[in-house]
Coordinates of C-alpha atoms in Angstrom, one line a residue:
Chain D
M1 CA -0.1 0.0 0.0
S2 CA 2.9 2.4 0.9
V3 CA 4.6 1.4 -2.1
A4 CA 1.6 1.7 -4.6
Q5 CA 0.5 5.1 -3.4
P6 CA 3.3 7.3 -4.9
V7 CA 2.9 5.4 -8.1
A8 CA -0.8 6.0 -8.2
R9 CA -0.2 9.7 -7.4
R10 CA 2.4 9.9 -10.1
R11 CA 0.1 8.8 -12.6
F12 CA -2.1 11.7 -12.2
A13 CA 0.6 14.4 -11.9
L14 CA 1.4 16.3 -15.0
P15 CA 4.9 15.8 -16.6
P16 CA 6.9 18.9 -14.9
H17 CA 7.3 21.0 -18.2
L18 CA 3.7 20.6 -18.9
A19 CA 2.8 21.6 -15.2
Q20 CA 5.0 24.7 -15.7
T21 CA 3.2 25.6 -18.8
A22 CA -0.3 25.3 -17.0
Y23 CA 0.9 27.5 -14.1
R24 CA 2.1 30.0 -16.5
L25 CA -1.1 30.0 -18.7
F26 CA -3.0 30.0 -15.3
A27 CA -1.2 33.3 -14.3
A28 CA -2.2 34.7 -17.7
A29 CA -5.8 33.8 -17.4
L30 CA -5.7 35.5 -13.8
I31 CA -4.3 38.8 -15.0
C32 CA -7.0 38.7 -17.5
V33 CA -9.7 38.2 -15.2
V34 CA -8.2 40.9 -12.7
L35 CA -7.9 43.3 -15.7
A36 CA -11.6 42.4 -17.1
A37 CA -12.9 43.1 -13.6
S38 CA -11.2 46.5 -13.0
S39 CA -11.1 48.1 -16.5
E40 CA -14.2 48.1 -18.9
A41 CA -11.6 48.8 -21.8
F42 CA -9.7 45.7 -21.3
L43 CA -12.4 43.2 -22.9
T44 CA -13.1 45.3 -26.0
T45 CA -12.0 43.9 -29.4
G46 CA -9.7 46.7 -30.1
N47 CA -7.7 46.3 -26.8
L48 CA -7.4 42.5 -26.9
L49 CA -6.1 42.8 -30.8
N50 CA -3.7 45.3 -29.4
V51 CA -2.5 43.1 -26.7
L52 CA -1.9 40.2 -29.4
R53 CA 0.0 42.5 -31.8
Q54 CA 2.1 43.7 -29.0
T55 CA 2.8 40.2 -27.8
A56 CA 3.6 39.4 -31.4
L57 CA 6.3 42.1 -31.5
L58 CA 7.8 41.0 -28.1
F59 CA 7.7 37.5 -29.1
L60 CA 9.6 38.0 -32.4
L61 CA 12.4 39.8 -30.5
A62 CA 12.5 37.1 -27.8
S63 CA 12.4 34.2 -29.8
G64 CA 15.7 34.6 -31.1
L65 CA 17.0 35.6 -27.6
T66 CA 15.4 32.4 -26.2
L67 CA 17.9 30.4 -28.2
V68 CA 20.8 32.5 -27.0
I69 CA 19.7 32.1 -23.5
L70 CA 19.3 28.4 -24.1
T71 CA 22.9 28.1 -24.5
A72 CA 23.7 30.0 -21.4
G73 CA 24.5 33.2 -23.0
L74 CA 22.7 36.5 -23.3
D75 CA 22.2 39.2 -25.9
L76 CA 21.8 42.7 -24.4
S77 CA 22.4 44.1 -27.8
V78 CA 18.8 43.4 -29.2
G79 CA 17.3 46.7 -28.4
S80 CA 20.0 48.7 -30.1
N81 CA 20.0 46.2 -32.9
V82 CA 16.2 47.1 -33.7
A83 CA 17.1 50.7 -33.7
L84 CA 20.1 50.6 -36.4
S85 CA 18.2 47.8 -38.4
A86 CA 15.1 50.0 -38.4
C87 CA 17.0 53.3 -39.3
L88 CA 19.1 51.7 -42.1
A89 CA 15.9 49.9 -43.5
A90 CA 13.8 53.1 -43.4
S91 CA 16.3 55.0 -45.4
V92 CA 16.5 52.2 -47.9
I93 CA 12.8 52.1 -48.3
K94 CA 12.7 55.8 -48.7
A95 CA 15.4 56.1 -51.1
S96 CA 14.2 53.1 -53.4
G97 CA 10.5 52.9 -52.7
Y98 CA 10.8 48.9 -52.6
A99 CA 9.6 47.3 -49.3
S100 CA 11.5 44.1 -50.3
L101 CA 14.8 45.7 -50.3
G102 CA 13.9 47.3 -46.9
F103 CA 13.3 44.0 -45.6
L104 CA 16.6 42.7 -46.9
T105 CA 18.4 45.5 -45.4
G106 CA 16.8 45.4 -42.1
I107 CA 17.2 41.5 -41.7
G108 CA 20.8 41.6 -43.0
C109 CA 21.9 44.4 -40.8
G110 CA 20.4 42.3 -37.7
A111 CA 22.1 39.2 -38.9
L112 CA 25.4 40.9 -39.5
I113 CA 25.4 42.4 -36.0
G114 CA 24.4 38.9 -34.7
L115 CA 27.3 37.5 -36.5
V116 CA 29.9 40.0 -34.9
N117 CA 28.4 39.0 -31.6
G118 CA 28.8 35.4 -32.1
I119 CA 32.3 35.9 -33.3
L120 CA 33.3 38.0 -30.2
V121 CA 31.7 35.3 -28.0
T122 CA 33.4 32.2 -29.7
A123 CA 36.6 33.4 -31.4
L124 CA 37.8 35.9 -28.7
R125 CA 36.1 34.2 -25.9
I126 CA 34.5 37.3 -24.5
P127 CA 31.8 36.6 -21.9
S128 CA 28.3 37.2 -23.9
F129 CA 26.9 39.6 -21.6
I130 CA 29.8 41.8 -21.8
A131 CA 30.6 41.5 -25.6
T132 CA 26.8 42.4 -26.4
Y133 CA 26.9 45.1 -24.0
G134 CA 29.8 46.8 -25.5
M135 CA 27.8 46.3 -28.8
L136 CA 24.7 47.7 -27.3
W137 CA 26.5 51.3 -27.0
V138 CA 28.5 50.9 -30.2
L139 CA 25.3 50.4 -32.1
S140 CA 23.5 53.2 -30.4
G141 CA 26.4 55.5 -31.0
I142 CA 26.2 54.4 -34.7
T143 CA 22.4 54.9 -35.0
Y144 CA 22.4 58.3 -33.3
S145 CA 25.3 59.6 -35.3
Y146 CA 23.8 58.2 -38.7
M147 CA 20.2 59.7 -37.9
G148 CA 21.5 63.0 -36.3
G149 CA 18.3 63.7 -34.5
E150 CA 16.2 63.2 -37.6
T151 CA 13.0 61.2 -38.1
I152 CA 12.4 59.4 -41.4
H153 CA 8.5 58.8 -41.7
G154 CA 5.8 58.0 -44.3
F155 CA 6.2 54.6 -45.7
P156 CA 4.4 53.0 -48.8
P157 CA 1.0 51.5 -47.7
A158 CA 2.1 47.9 -49.0
F159 CA 4.9 47.9 -46.5
R160 CA 2.8 49.3 -43.6
Q161 CA 0.3 46.3 -44.0
F162 CA 3.0 44.4 -42.3
G163 CA 2.6 46.1 -39.0
S164 CA -0.8 47.8 -39.0
G165 CA -2.8 45.6 -41.6
Y166 CA -5.2 42.9 -41.3
L167 CA -5.7 39.6 -43.1
F168 CA -9.1 37.9 -42.4
G169 CA -9.8 40.4 -39.3
V170 CA -6.5 39.4 -37.6
P171 CA -3.4 41.7 -37.3
T172 CA -0.6 40.5 -39.9
P173 CA 2.0 40.5 -37.1
I174 CA 0.0 37.6 -35.7
Y175 CA 0.8 35.5 -38.5
V176 CA 4.3 36.2 -38.7
M177 CA 4.2 35.2 -34.9
A178 CA 2.5 32.2 -35.8
V179 CA 5.1 31.3 -38.5
F180 CA 8.0 31.8 -36.1
L181 CA 6.3 30.0 -33.1
L182 CA 6.2 26.8 -35.2
L183 CA 9.6 27.3 -37.0
G184 CA 11.4 28.2 -33.6
S185 CA 9.6 24.9 -31.8
W186 CA 10.5 22.8 -34.4
F187 CA 14.0 24.0 -34.7
A188 CA 14.6 23.7 -31.0
Q189 CA 12.7 20.3 -30.4
R190 CA 12.8 18.4 -33.7
T191 CA 16.0 19.0 -35.3
V192 CA 19.6 17.9 -34.3
W193 CA 20.9 21.2 -34.3
G194 CA 18.4 22.4 -32.0
Q195 CA 19.0 19.7 -29.6
Q196 CA 22.6 20.6 -29.7
V197 CA 21.7 23.9 -28.7
Y198 CA 20.3 22.4 -25.4
A199 CA 23.3 20.3 -25.1
I200 CA 25.5 23.3 -25.2
G201 CA 23.5 25.1 -22.6
A202 CA 23.4 22.2 -20.2
N203 CA 27.1 21.4 -20.3
P204 CA 29.3 23.1 -23.0
V205 CA 32.2 20.7 -22.3
A206 CA 30.2 17.4 -22.5
A207 CA 28.7 18.9 -25.6
R208 CA 32.1 19.5 -27.1
L209 CA 33.3 15.9 -26.1
S210 CA 30.4 14.3 -27.8
G211 CA 31.2 16.0 -31.2
V212 CA 28.9 19.1 -31.0
P213 CA 30.4 21.8 -33.2
V214 CA 29.9 24.1 -30.0
K215 CA 31.5 27.5 -31.8
R216 CA 29.7 27.2 -35.0
R217 CA 26.2 26.5 -33.1
L218 CA 26.9 29.5 -31.1
V219 CA 27.6 31.6 -33.9
L220 CA 24.5 30.4 -35.6
V221 CA 22.2 31.3 -32.5
Y222 CA 23.6 34.9 -32.2
T223 CA 23.3 35.5 -35.9
F224 CA 19.6 34.1 -35.7
S225 CA 19.0 36.3 -32.6
G226 CA 20.3 39.4 -34.7
A227 CA 18.2 38.3 -37.6
M228 CA 14.9 38.2 -35.6
A229 CA 15.6 41.6 -34.0
G230 CA 16.1 42.9 -37.8
L231 CA 12.7 41.3 -38.5
A232 CA 11.2 42.9 -35.3
S233 CA 12.4 46.3 -36.3
L234 CA 10.6 46.2 -39.8
I235 CA 7.4 45.4 -38.2
I236 CA 7.9 48.0 -35.5
L237 CA 8.6 50.5 -38.5
A238 CA 5.7 49.4 -40.4
R239 CA 3.4 49.9 -37.5
I240 CA 4.5 53.5 -36.2
N241 CA 5.5 54.6 -39.8
S242 CA 8.5 56.2 -38.5
A243 CA 12.1 55.7 -37.5
Q244 CA 14.1 57.7 -35.0
G245 CA 17.2 56.8 -33.0
D246 CA 15.4 55.8 -29.9
I247 CA 13.3 53.5 -31.6
G248 CA 14.8 50.3 -29.5
D249 CA 15.6 52.0 -26.4
D250 CA 13.1 50.3 -24.1
L251 CA 12.9 46.8 -25.8
T252 CA 15.7 44.9 -24.3
L253 CA 14.8 44.4 -20.6
P254 CA 11.1 43.5 -22.1
A255 CA 12.4 40.8 -24.3
I256 CA 14.7 39.4 -21.6
A257 CA 11.8 39.5 -19.1
A258 CA 9.6 37.8 -21.6
V259 CA 12.0 35.0 -22.2
L260 CA 12.8 34.4 -18.2
I261 CA 8.9 34.7 -17.4
G262 CA 8.7 32.1 -20.2
G263 CA 10.4 29.6 -18.2
T264 CA 13.9 29.6 -19.9
S265 CA 16.7 29.2 -17.5
L266 CA 19.5 32.0 -17.4
F267 CA 21.7 29.1 -16.7
G268 CA 21.1 27.3 -20.0
G269 CA 19.8 24.1 -21.4
V270 CA 16.1 24.7 -20.1
G271 CA 13.3 26.3 -21.6
T272 CA 11.2 26.2 -25.0
V273 CA 10.2 28.8 -27.6
G274 CA 6.5 28.3 -26.9
G275 CA 7.3 29.1 -23.1
T276 CA 8.8 32.7 -24.4
L277 CA 5.4 33.3 -26.2
I278 CA 3.6 32.7 -23.0
G279 CA 6.0 35.0 -21.4
A280 CA 5.6 37.7 -23.7
L281 CA 1.8 37.6 -23.5
I282 CA 2.0 38.0 -19.6
L283 CA 4.2 40.8 -19.8
T284 CA 2.1 42.6 -22.3
L285 CA -1.0 41.7 -20.3
V286 CA 0.8 43.4 -17.3
L287 CA 2.0 46.7 -19.2
N288 CA -1.5 46.8 -20.9
G289 CA -3.2 46.6 -17.8
M290 CA -1.0 49.4 -16.1
N291 CA -1.8 51.4 -19.2
L292 CA -5.6 50.7 -18.7
L293 CA -5.4 51.4 -15.2
Q294 CA -4.0 54.7 -16.2
I295 CA -0.7 54.2 -14.1
N296 CA 2.0 56.5 -15.0
A297 CA 4.2 54.9 -18.0
A298 CA 7.3 55.7 -16.0
W299 CA 6.5 52.8 -13.7
Q300 CA 7.1 50.4 -16.7
P301 CA 11.0 50.0 -16.4
L302 CA 10.4 49.6 -12.6
V303 CA 7.8 46.9 -13.0
T304 CA 9.9 45.1 -15.9
G305 CA 13.0 45.2 -13.9
V306 CA 11.5 43.8 -10.5
I307 CA 9.8 41.1 -13.0
V308 CA 13.2 40.1 -14.4
V309 CA 14.7 39.7 -11.0
L310 CA 12.0 37.6 -9.6
A311 CA 11.9 35.4 -12.7
V312 CA 15.6 34.7 -12.2
W313 CA 15.4 34.3 -8.4
I314 CA 12.4 31.7 -9.0
D315 CA 14.6 30.0 -11.4
T316 CA 17.6 29.6 -9.0
V317 CA 15.3 28.4 -6.3
T318 CA 13.7 25.8 -8.6
R319 CA 17.1 24.8 -9.8
R320 CA 18.5 24.2 -6.2
T321 CA 15.2 22.2 -5.2
T322 CA 15.5 19.8 -8.3
E323 CA 19.2 19.5 -7.7
Chain Y
M1 CA 58.1 37.9 -1.4
I2 CA 56.2 35.7 -4.0
A3 CA 53.3 37.9 -3.9
A4 CA 55.6 40.9 -4.2
T5 CA 57.5 39.5 -7.1
R6 CA 54.1 38.4 -8.9
R7 CA 52.6 41.8 -8.5
A8 CA 55.6 43.5 -10.0
T9 CA 55.6 41.1 -13.0
A10 CA 51.8 41.5 -13.5
T11 CA 52.5 45.3 -13.2
V12 CA 55.0 45.3 -15.9
A13 CA 52.9 42.9 -18.1
R14 CA 50.0 45.5 -17.8
V15 CA 51.7 48.9 -17.9
P16 CA 52.2 49.1 -21.5
G17 CA 48.7 48.2 -22.6
V18 CA 46.9 51.2 -20.9
A19 CA 49.8 53.5 -20.9
V20 CA 50.2 52.9 -24.9
V21 CA 46.7 53.6 -25.3
L22 CA 46.8 56.6 -23.4
I23 CA 50.0 58.0 -25.2
V24 CA 48.6 57.2 -28.5
L25 CA 45.4 59.1 -27.8
L26 CA 47.3 62.0 -26.3
T27 CA 49.7 62.4 -29.3
G28 CA 46.9 61.8 -31.7
F29 CA 44.6 64.6 -30.2
A30 CA 47.6 66.8 -29.7
A31 CA 48.4 66.6 -33.6
A32 CA 44.8 67.1 -34.5
S33 CA 43.9 69.8 -32.2
P34 CA 46.3 72.6 -31.1
N35 CA 44.2 73.6 -28.0
F36 CA 44.4 69.9 -26.7
L37 CA 47.7 70.4 -24.6
S38 CA 46.8 73.6 -23.1
A39 CA 46.8 73.9 -19.5
G40 CA 43.2 74.7 -19.2
N41 CA 42.3 71.9 -21.4
I42 CA 44.3 69.3 -19.3
A43 CA 42.7 70.7 -16.1
N44 CA 39.2 70.5 -17.9
V45 CA 40.0 66.6 -18.8
L46 CA 40.8 65.9 -15.0
V47 CA 37.8 67.7 -13.7
Q48 CA 35.3 65.8 -16.2
S49 CA 36.8 62.7 -15.4
T50 CA 36.0 63.0 -11.5
I51 CA 32.7 61.7 -11.8
L52 CA 33.9 58.6 -13.9
L53 CA 36.6 57.9 -11.4
L54 CA 34.3 58.0 -8.5
I55 CA 32.1 55.3 -10.3
A56 CA 35.0 53.3 -12.0
L57 CA 37.0 52.8 -8.6
P58 CA 34.1 50.8 -7.0
M59 CA 33.5 49.2 -10.4
T60 CA 37.0 47.5 -10.2
L61 CA 36.4 46.1 -7.2
I62 CA 33.0 44.6 -8.3
I63 CA 34.4 43.2 -11.5
M64 CA 37.2 41.8 -9.2
T65 CA 34.7 39.7 -7.5
E66 CA 33.6 38.3 -10.8
G67 CA 30.7 40.7 -10.9
L68 CA 29.4 43.6 -12.6
D69 CA 27.1 46.6 -11.9
L70 CA 25.0 47.8 -14.7
S71 CA 23.0 49.9 -12.3
A72 CA 25.6 52.4 -11.6
G73 CA 24.5 55.4 -14.0
A74 CA 20.8 54.9 -13.0
V75 CA 21.6 54.8 -9.4
L76 CA 23.7 57.9 -9.6
T77 CA 20.9 59.6 -11.6
F78 CA 18.6 58.5 -8.9
A79 CA 20.9 59.7 -6.0
S80 CA 21.2 63.1 -7.8
I81 CA 17.3 63.4 -7.9
V82 CA 16.9 62.4 -4.5
L83 CA 19.7 65.0 -3.3
A84 CA 18.1 67.9 -5.2
W85 CA 14.6 67.1 -4.1
V86 CA 15.3 66.7 -0.4
T87 CA 17.7 69.9 -0.7
L88 CA 14.8 71.9 -2.1
A89 CA 12.2 70.5 0.1
T90 CA 14.0 71.3 3.4
G91 CA 16.4 73.8 2.3
S92 CA 19.4 72.1 3.7
A93 CA 22.1 70.8 1.3
A94 CA 23.8 68.7 4.1
L95 CA 20.4 66.9 4.5
G96 CA 20.1 66.4 0.8
F97 CA 23.4 65.1 0.4
L98 CA 23.0 62.6 3.1
C99 CA 19.8 61.3 1.6
G100 CA 21.4 61.1 -1.8
L101 CA 24.3 59.0 -0.2
A102 CA 21.5 56.8 1.5
A103 CA 19.7 56.2 -1.8
G104 CA 23.0 55.3 -3.3
L105 CA 24.0 52.8 -0.3
A106 CA 20.4 51.5 -0.5
F107 CA 20.7 50.4 -4.2
G108 CA 24.2 49.1 -3.4
V109 CA 23.1 47.1 -0.5
L110 CA 19.9 45.8 -2.6
N111 CA 22.5 44.8 -5.7
G112 CA 24.8 42.9 -3.2
S113 CA 22.0 41.1 -1.6
L114 CA 20.3 40.0 -4.9
V115 CA 23.9 38.7 -5.9
A116 CA 25.1 37.3 -2.7
F117 CA 21.9 36.0 -0.9
L118 CA 19.7 35.2 -3.9
N119 CA 22.4 33.7 -6.1
I120 CA 21.2 35.9 -9.0
P121 CA 24.0 36.5 -11.7
P122 CA 25.3 40.1 -11.2
F123 CA 24.7 41.4 -14.7
I124 CA 20.9 40.2 -14.5
A125 CA 20.5 41.5 -11.1
T126 CA 21.9 45.0 -11.6
L127 CA 20.2 45.1 -15.1
G128 CA 16.9 44.8 -13.0
T129 CA 17.8 47.2 -10.7
L130 CA 18.8 49.6 -13.4
G131 CA 15.3 49.2 -14.6
V132 CA 13.9 49.9 -11.1
A133 CA 16.4 53.0 -10.4
Q134 CA 15.5 54.7 -13.8
G135 CA 11.9 54.0 -13.3
L136 CA 12.1 55.7 -9.6
S137 CA 13.7 58.7 -11.4
L138 CA 11.3 59.1 -13.8
V139 CA 8.3 58.6 -11.5
V140 CA 9.7 61.1 -8.9
T141 CA 10.5 63.8 -11.5
D142 CA 7.8 63.0 -14.0
G143 CA 10.4 63.4 -16.6
Q144 CA 11.3 67.1 -15.8
S145 CA 14.5 68.5 -14.5
I146 CA 14.8 69.5 -10.8
V147 CA 16.3 73.2 -11.1
G148 CA 17.1 75.9 -8.4
I149 CA 20.2 74.1 -6.9
P150 CA 21.6 76.4 -4.2
R151 CA 25.1 77.8 -4.7
S152 CA 26.4 75.9 -1.8
I153 CA 26.1 72.6 -4.1
Q154 CA 27.2 74.1 -7.3
Q155 CA 30.8 75.2 -5.5
V156 CA 31.5 71.8 -4.9
Y157 CA 32.2 71.5 -8.6
S158 CA 33.3 75.2 -9.2
S159 CA 35.6 76.2 -6.6
D160 CA 39.4 75.9 -6.1
L161 CA 41.3 74.8 -3.1
L162 CA 45.0 75.3 -2.8
G163 CA 44.9 76.6 -6.4
L164 CA 43.6 73.4 -7.7
P165 CA 40.0 72.6 -8.9
L166 CA 38.1 71.1 -5.9
P167 CA 37.0 68.1 -8.3
I168 CA 40.6 67.2 -9.0
L169 CA 41.5 67.1 -5.1
I170 CA 38.4 64.9 -4.5
A171 CA 39.3 62.5 -7.3
A172 CA 42.7 62.2 -5.9
L173 CA 41.6 61.6 -2.4
A174 CA 39.1 58.9 -3.6
Y175 CA 41.8 57.2 -5.6
G176 CA 44.2 57.1 -2.4
L177 CA 41.5 55.8 -0.3
F178 CA 40.6 53.1 -2.6
H179 CA 44.3 52.2 -3.3
L180 CA 44.9 52.0 0.5
L181 CA 41.7 49.9 0.9
L182 CA 42.5 47.3 -1.7
Y183 CA 46.2 47.2 -1.3
R184 CA 46.6 47.9 2.5
T185 CA 43.6 46.4 4.3
R186 CA 42.2 42.8 5.2
F187 CA 39.1 43.9 3.2
G188 CA 41.3 44.5 0.0
T189 CA 42.7 41.0 0.4
Y190 CA 39.4 39.4 0.7
I191 CA 38.3 41.2 -2.4
F192 CA 41.1 39.6 -4.3
A193 CA 39.9 36.3 -2.8
L194 CA 36.6 36.6 -3.7
G195 CA 37.3 36.6 -7.0
G196 CA 40.4 34.6 -7.3
N197 CA 39.6 31.7 -4.8
R198 CA 36.3 32.1 -3.1
E199 CA 36.6 28.7 -1.6
A200 CA 39.8 29.4 0.2
L201 CA 38.0 32.4 1.6
K202 CA 34.9 30.1 3.0
L203 CA 37.5 27.8 4.5
A204 CA 39.3 30.5 6.3
G205 CA 36.1 31.4 8.0
V206 CA 35.4 34.6 6.2
S207 CA 31.7 35.3 5.5
D208 CA 32.3 35.7 1.8
L209 CA 28.4 36.5 1.3
K210 CA 28.7 39.6 3.7
M211 CA 32.0 40.8 1.9
L212 CA 30.2 40.7 -1.5
V213 CA 27.5 42.7 -0.2
A214 CA 29.8 45.1 1.0
V215 CA 31.8 45.7 -2.1
Y216 CA 28.2 46.3 -4.1
A217 CA 27.4 48.6 -1.1
L218 CA 30.5 50.5 -1.5
G219 CA 29.6 50.9 -5.3
G220 CA 26.2 52.4 -4.4
L221 CA 27.8 54.8 -1.7
M222 CA 30.2 56.1 -4.4
A223 CA 27.3 56.6 -6.8
G224 CA 25.8 58.7 -3.9
F225 CA 29.0 60.8 -3.7
A226 CA 29.3 61.1 -7.5
A227 CA 25.6 62.4 -7.3
L228 CA 26.9 65.3 -5.5
M229 CA 29.4 66.1 -8.0
L230 CA 27.0 65.6 -11.0
T231 CA 24.3 67.8 -9.5
A232 CA 26.8 70.4 -8.6
R233 CA 28.0 70.1 -12.2
I234 CA 24.9 70.6 -14.1
S235 CA 23.2 72.6 -11.6
A236 CA 20.1 70.5 -11.8
A237 CA 18.8 66.9 -11.4
H238 CA 17.5 65.2 -14.5
P239 CA 16.2 61.7 -14.9
T240 CA 18.5 60.8 -17.9
A241 CA 21.5 62.9 -16.7
A242 CA 23.9 60.0 -16.0
I243 CA 22.5 57.4 -18.1
G244 CA 25.3 55.2 -19.6
V245 CA 28.0 56.4 -16.9
E246 CA 28.2 52.7 -16.0
F247 CA 29.4 52.0 -19.6
D248 CA 32.3 54.5 -19.5
A249 CA 33.3 53.3 -16.1
I250 CA 33.4 49.5 -17.2
A251 CA 35.2 50.5 -20.4
A252 CA 37.9 52.2 -18.2
V253 CA 38.2 49.4 -16.0
A254 CA 38.4 46.9 -18.9
V255 CA 40.8 49.2 -20.7
G256 CA 43.0 49.4 -17.6
G257 CA 43.5 45.6 -17.5
T258 CA 41.1 44.2 -15.0
S259 CA 39.9 40.8 -16.4
F260 CA 36.3 40.1 -16.4
E261 CA 36.7 36.3 -15.7
R262 CA 39.8 35.8 -13.4
G263 CA 39.2 38.3 -10.7
N264 CA 42.5 40.0 -11.1
G265 CA 42.4 43.8 -10.9
W266 CA 44.6 46.4 -11.0
L267 CA 43.6 49.8 -9.7
P268 CA 46.3 52.1 -11.0
G269 CA 45.2 50.6 -14.5
T270 CA 41.6 51.9 -13.8
L271 CA 43.1 55.4 -13.2
L272 CA 44.9 55.3 -16.5
G273 CA 41.6 53.6 -17.9
V274 CA 39.6 56.6 -16.7
L275 CA 42.2 59.2 -18.3
A276 CA 42.3 57.4 -21.6
V277 CA 38.3 57.6 -21.7
G278 CA 38.5 61.0 -20.4
V279 CA 41.1 61.9 -22.9
L280 CA 39.2 60.3 -25.9
R281 CA 35.9 62.1 -24.7
N282 CA 37.6 65.4 -24.5
G283 CA 39.8 64.8 -27.8
L284 CA 36.6 64.0 -29.8
N285 CA 34.7 67.0 -28.4
L286 CA 37.7 69.2 -29.6
I287 CA 37.4 67.9 -33.3
A288 CA 33.6 68.3 -33.0
L289 CA 32.4 64.6 -33.0
P290 CA 28.9 64.3 -31.6
S291 CA 28.5 62.8 -28.5
S292 CA 26.7 59.6 -29.7
A293 CA 29.6 58.9 -31.9
Q294 CA 32.0 59.3 -29.0
V295 CA 30.1 56.4 -27.4
A296 CA 30.7 54.0 -30.5
C297 CA 34.5 55.1 -30.3
I298 CA 34.5 54.0 -26.5
G299 CA 32.9 50.8 -27.6
V300 CA 35.5 49.9 -30.1
L301 CA 38.2 50.8 -27.4
V302 CA 36.7 48.3 -25.0
I303 CA 36.4 45.7 -27.6
I304 CA 40.1 46.1 -28.4
A305 CA 40.9 46.1 -24.8
L306 CA 38.9 43.0 -24.4
L307 CA 40.6 41.4 -27.2
I308 CA 44.1 41.9 -25.7
D309 CA 42.4 40.4 -22.4
A310 CA 41.5 37.6 -24.4
L311 CA 44.7 37.2 -26.1
R312 CA 46.7 37.3 -22.9
G313 CA 44.4 34.8 -21.0
R314 CA 45.2 32.3 -23.8
T315 CA 49.0 32.4 -23.5

């Protein structure tokens, strides 16, 4: 009897990762209930679509970052990457009139920055948070010098569709988000390269000894994170219809927060791209709720900062108990 | 004896890097701008580097413990806002100064506690408190400047003592104290051990976690001091006044040859690193490069320094 009971109990418990997802979905639902009860504006179609659009943007930025954090690295340059990619893409679109050239420029610029990050981290063995922190300031310097305080605005309607348009009544960015959710999850969970990313994060030495080309995978992951920042920059550009030097200033901390709330461990090897979507949703709901309750926007960095620290703290505590 | 020899070799191995950078910058700017080597401009560089030095000194100690403080600029800004606000509310500059110090110290203790007791990696803990400090600054000021700083505070930056500008004397005093603290006290030895061999420190019965909190607390306290200089310098408190100062400070420490990974630091190197960053900023100002482009140049300087660090680590 005493032996049978734990077995029976185990049968009814969710596997740990599903339980984690369930907690997070429950948290998101709880926030929704609270917001619906405290603000009439929350449950309007306009606001809900706005939340989803915002979530899509944050997710795109955070999905690439998820892979970087899975390798136990960090990319602090995503926000300034968005700024430079957006400004370069904006001038190309303005000069040429072609949205496609803008896309090439934005994603190409983002990927190139990611590639440089990857090289700094692997070839020069600079800790990732230092390398990408330096990159943050270099990029922001280049962006502000390039723009010189100017604003580029007014893009062709076809391009703006990507950020502010609708397809079958659903905002376009949500389709982009769905594509990258499937693509990211498939890559991480179903491909050898994706599994190697987890292996590197869990134990880089063991990964190297079992034949994983650690440096090449790391460069790939940083490049991908950069490219996603480039893509996100285009969607932001298409949505707000103007580019300024400070366009990416307040994006890095929320992106990191989304990844960490989503259950990806800062110490590597644990987490999913799908989790990051839930993380992005939770953070967006919180910030949206603060807006609806007319709380001063100045509180947003403070709240995001507290959330980041809490998420990491929960992660360290969980790790200690499981170990 | 062995320690002394090792320190001497370490010194010899490092002096060239920072010193060469500084000399290259000095000659380059002297050639590019005739005003650069004037006595007035040199004093200017030194005065302008004071705030940076006050932040870079404790940053060196923090980095030596294999840590980092990304919140320094935001905490400095917040402390300066507290200082200005309390001074204007009570009419007492001394009380304002003390409250600014307390605000800095509180953030330092918070950073240290997150790192030491909650085991949160320093770069993410201080990134979180950066958000908190920046948010508090915005909330308190509503994005506006606080003006009307009394002359008694402004004089800290603008007055002379013994024929030298007061900021230079303050910087010299701060450097002297930190040098003594790191190389002549037990606390300094513990800091070396925190980065180099934490296990040994624990086995020796030293409370390593309390030491770690103390190092971050010192960083917060110095941000509180620097807040006085900043407020005096710009005669106001502004919620974005010192954003990014931590980058200049980390750059100065890195250029000065303190390693991010092995916990070996070098305080004279930080002094030279601060001068290198100060000279770079001043020289780029003289050749009229905008502030944003200067930041990119400092970034490149850091990457070069880290590259040298990485190459050295490999041999």
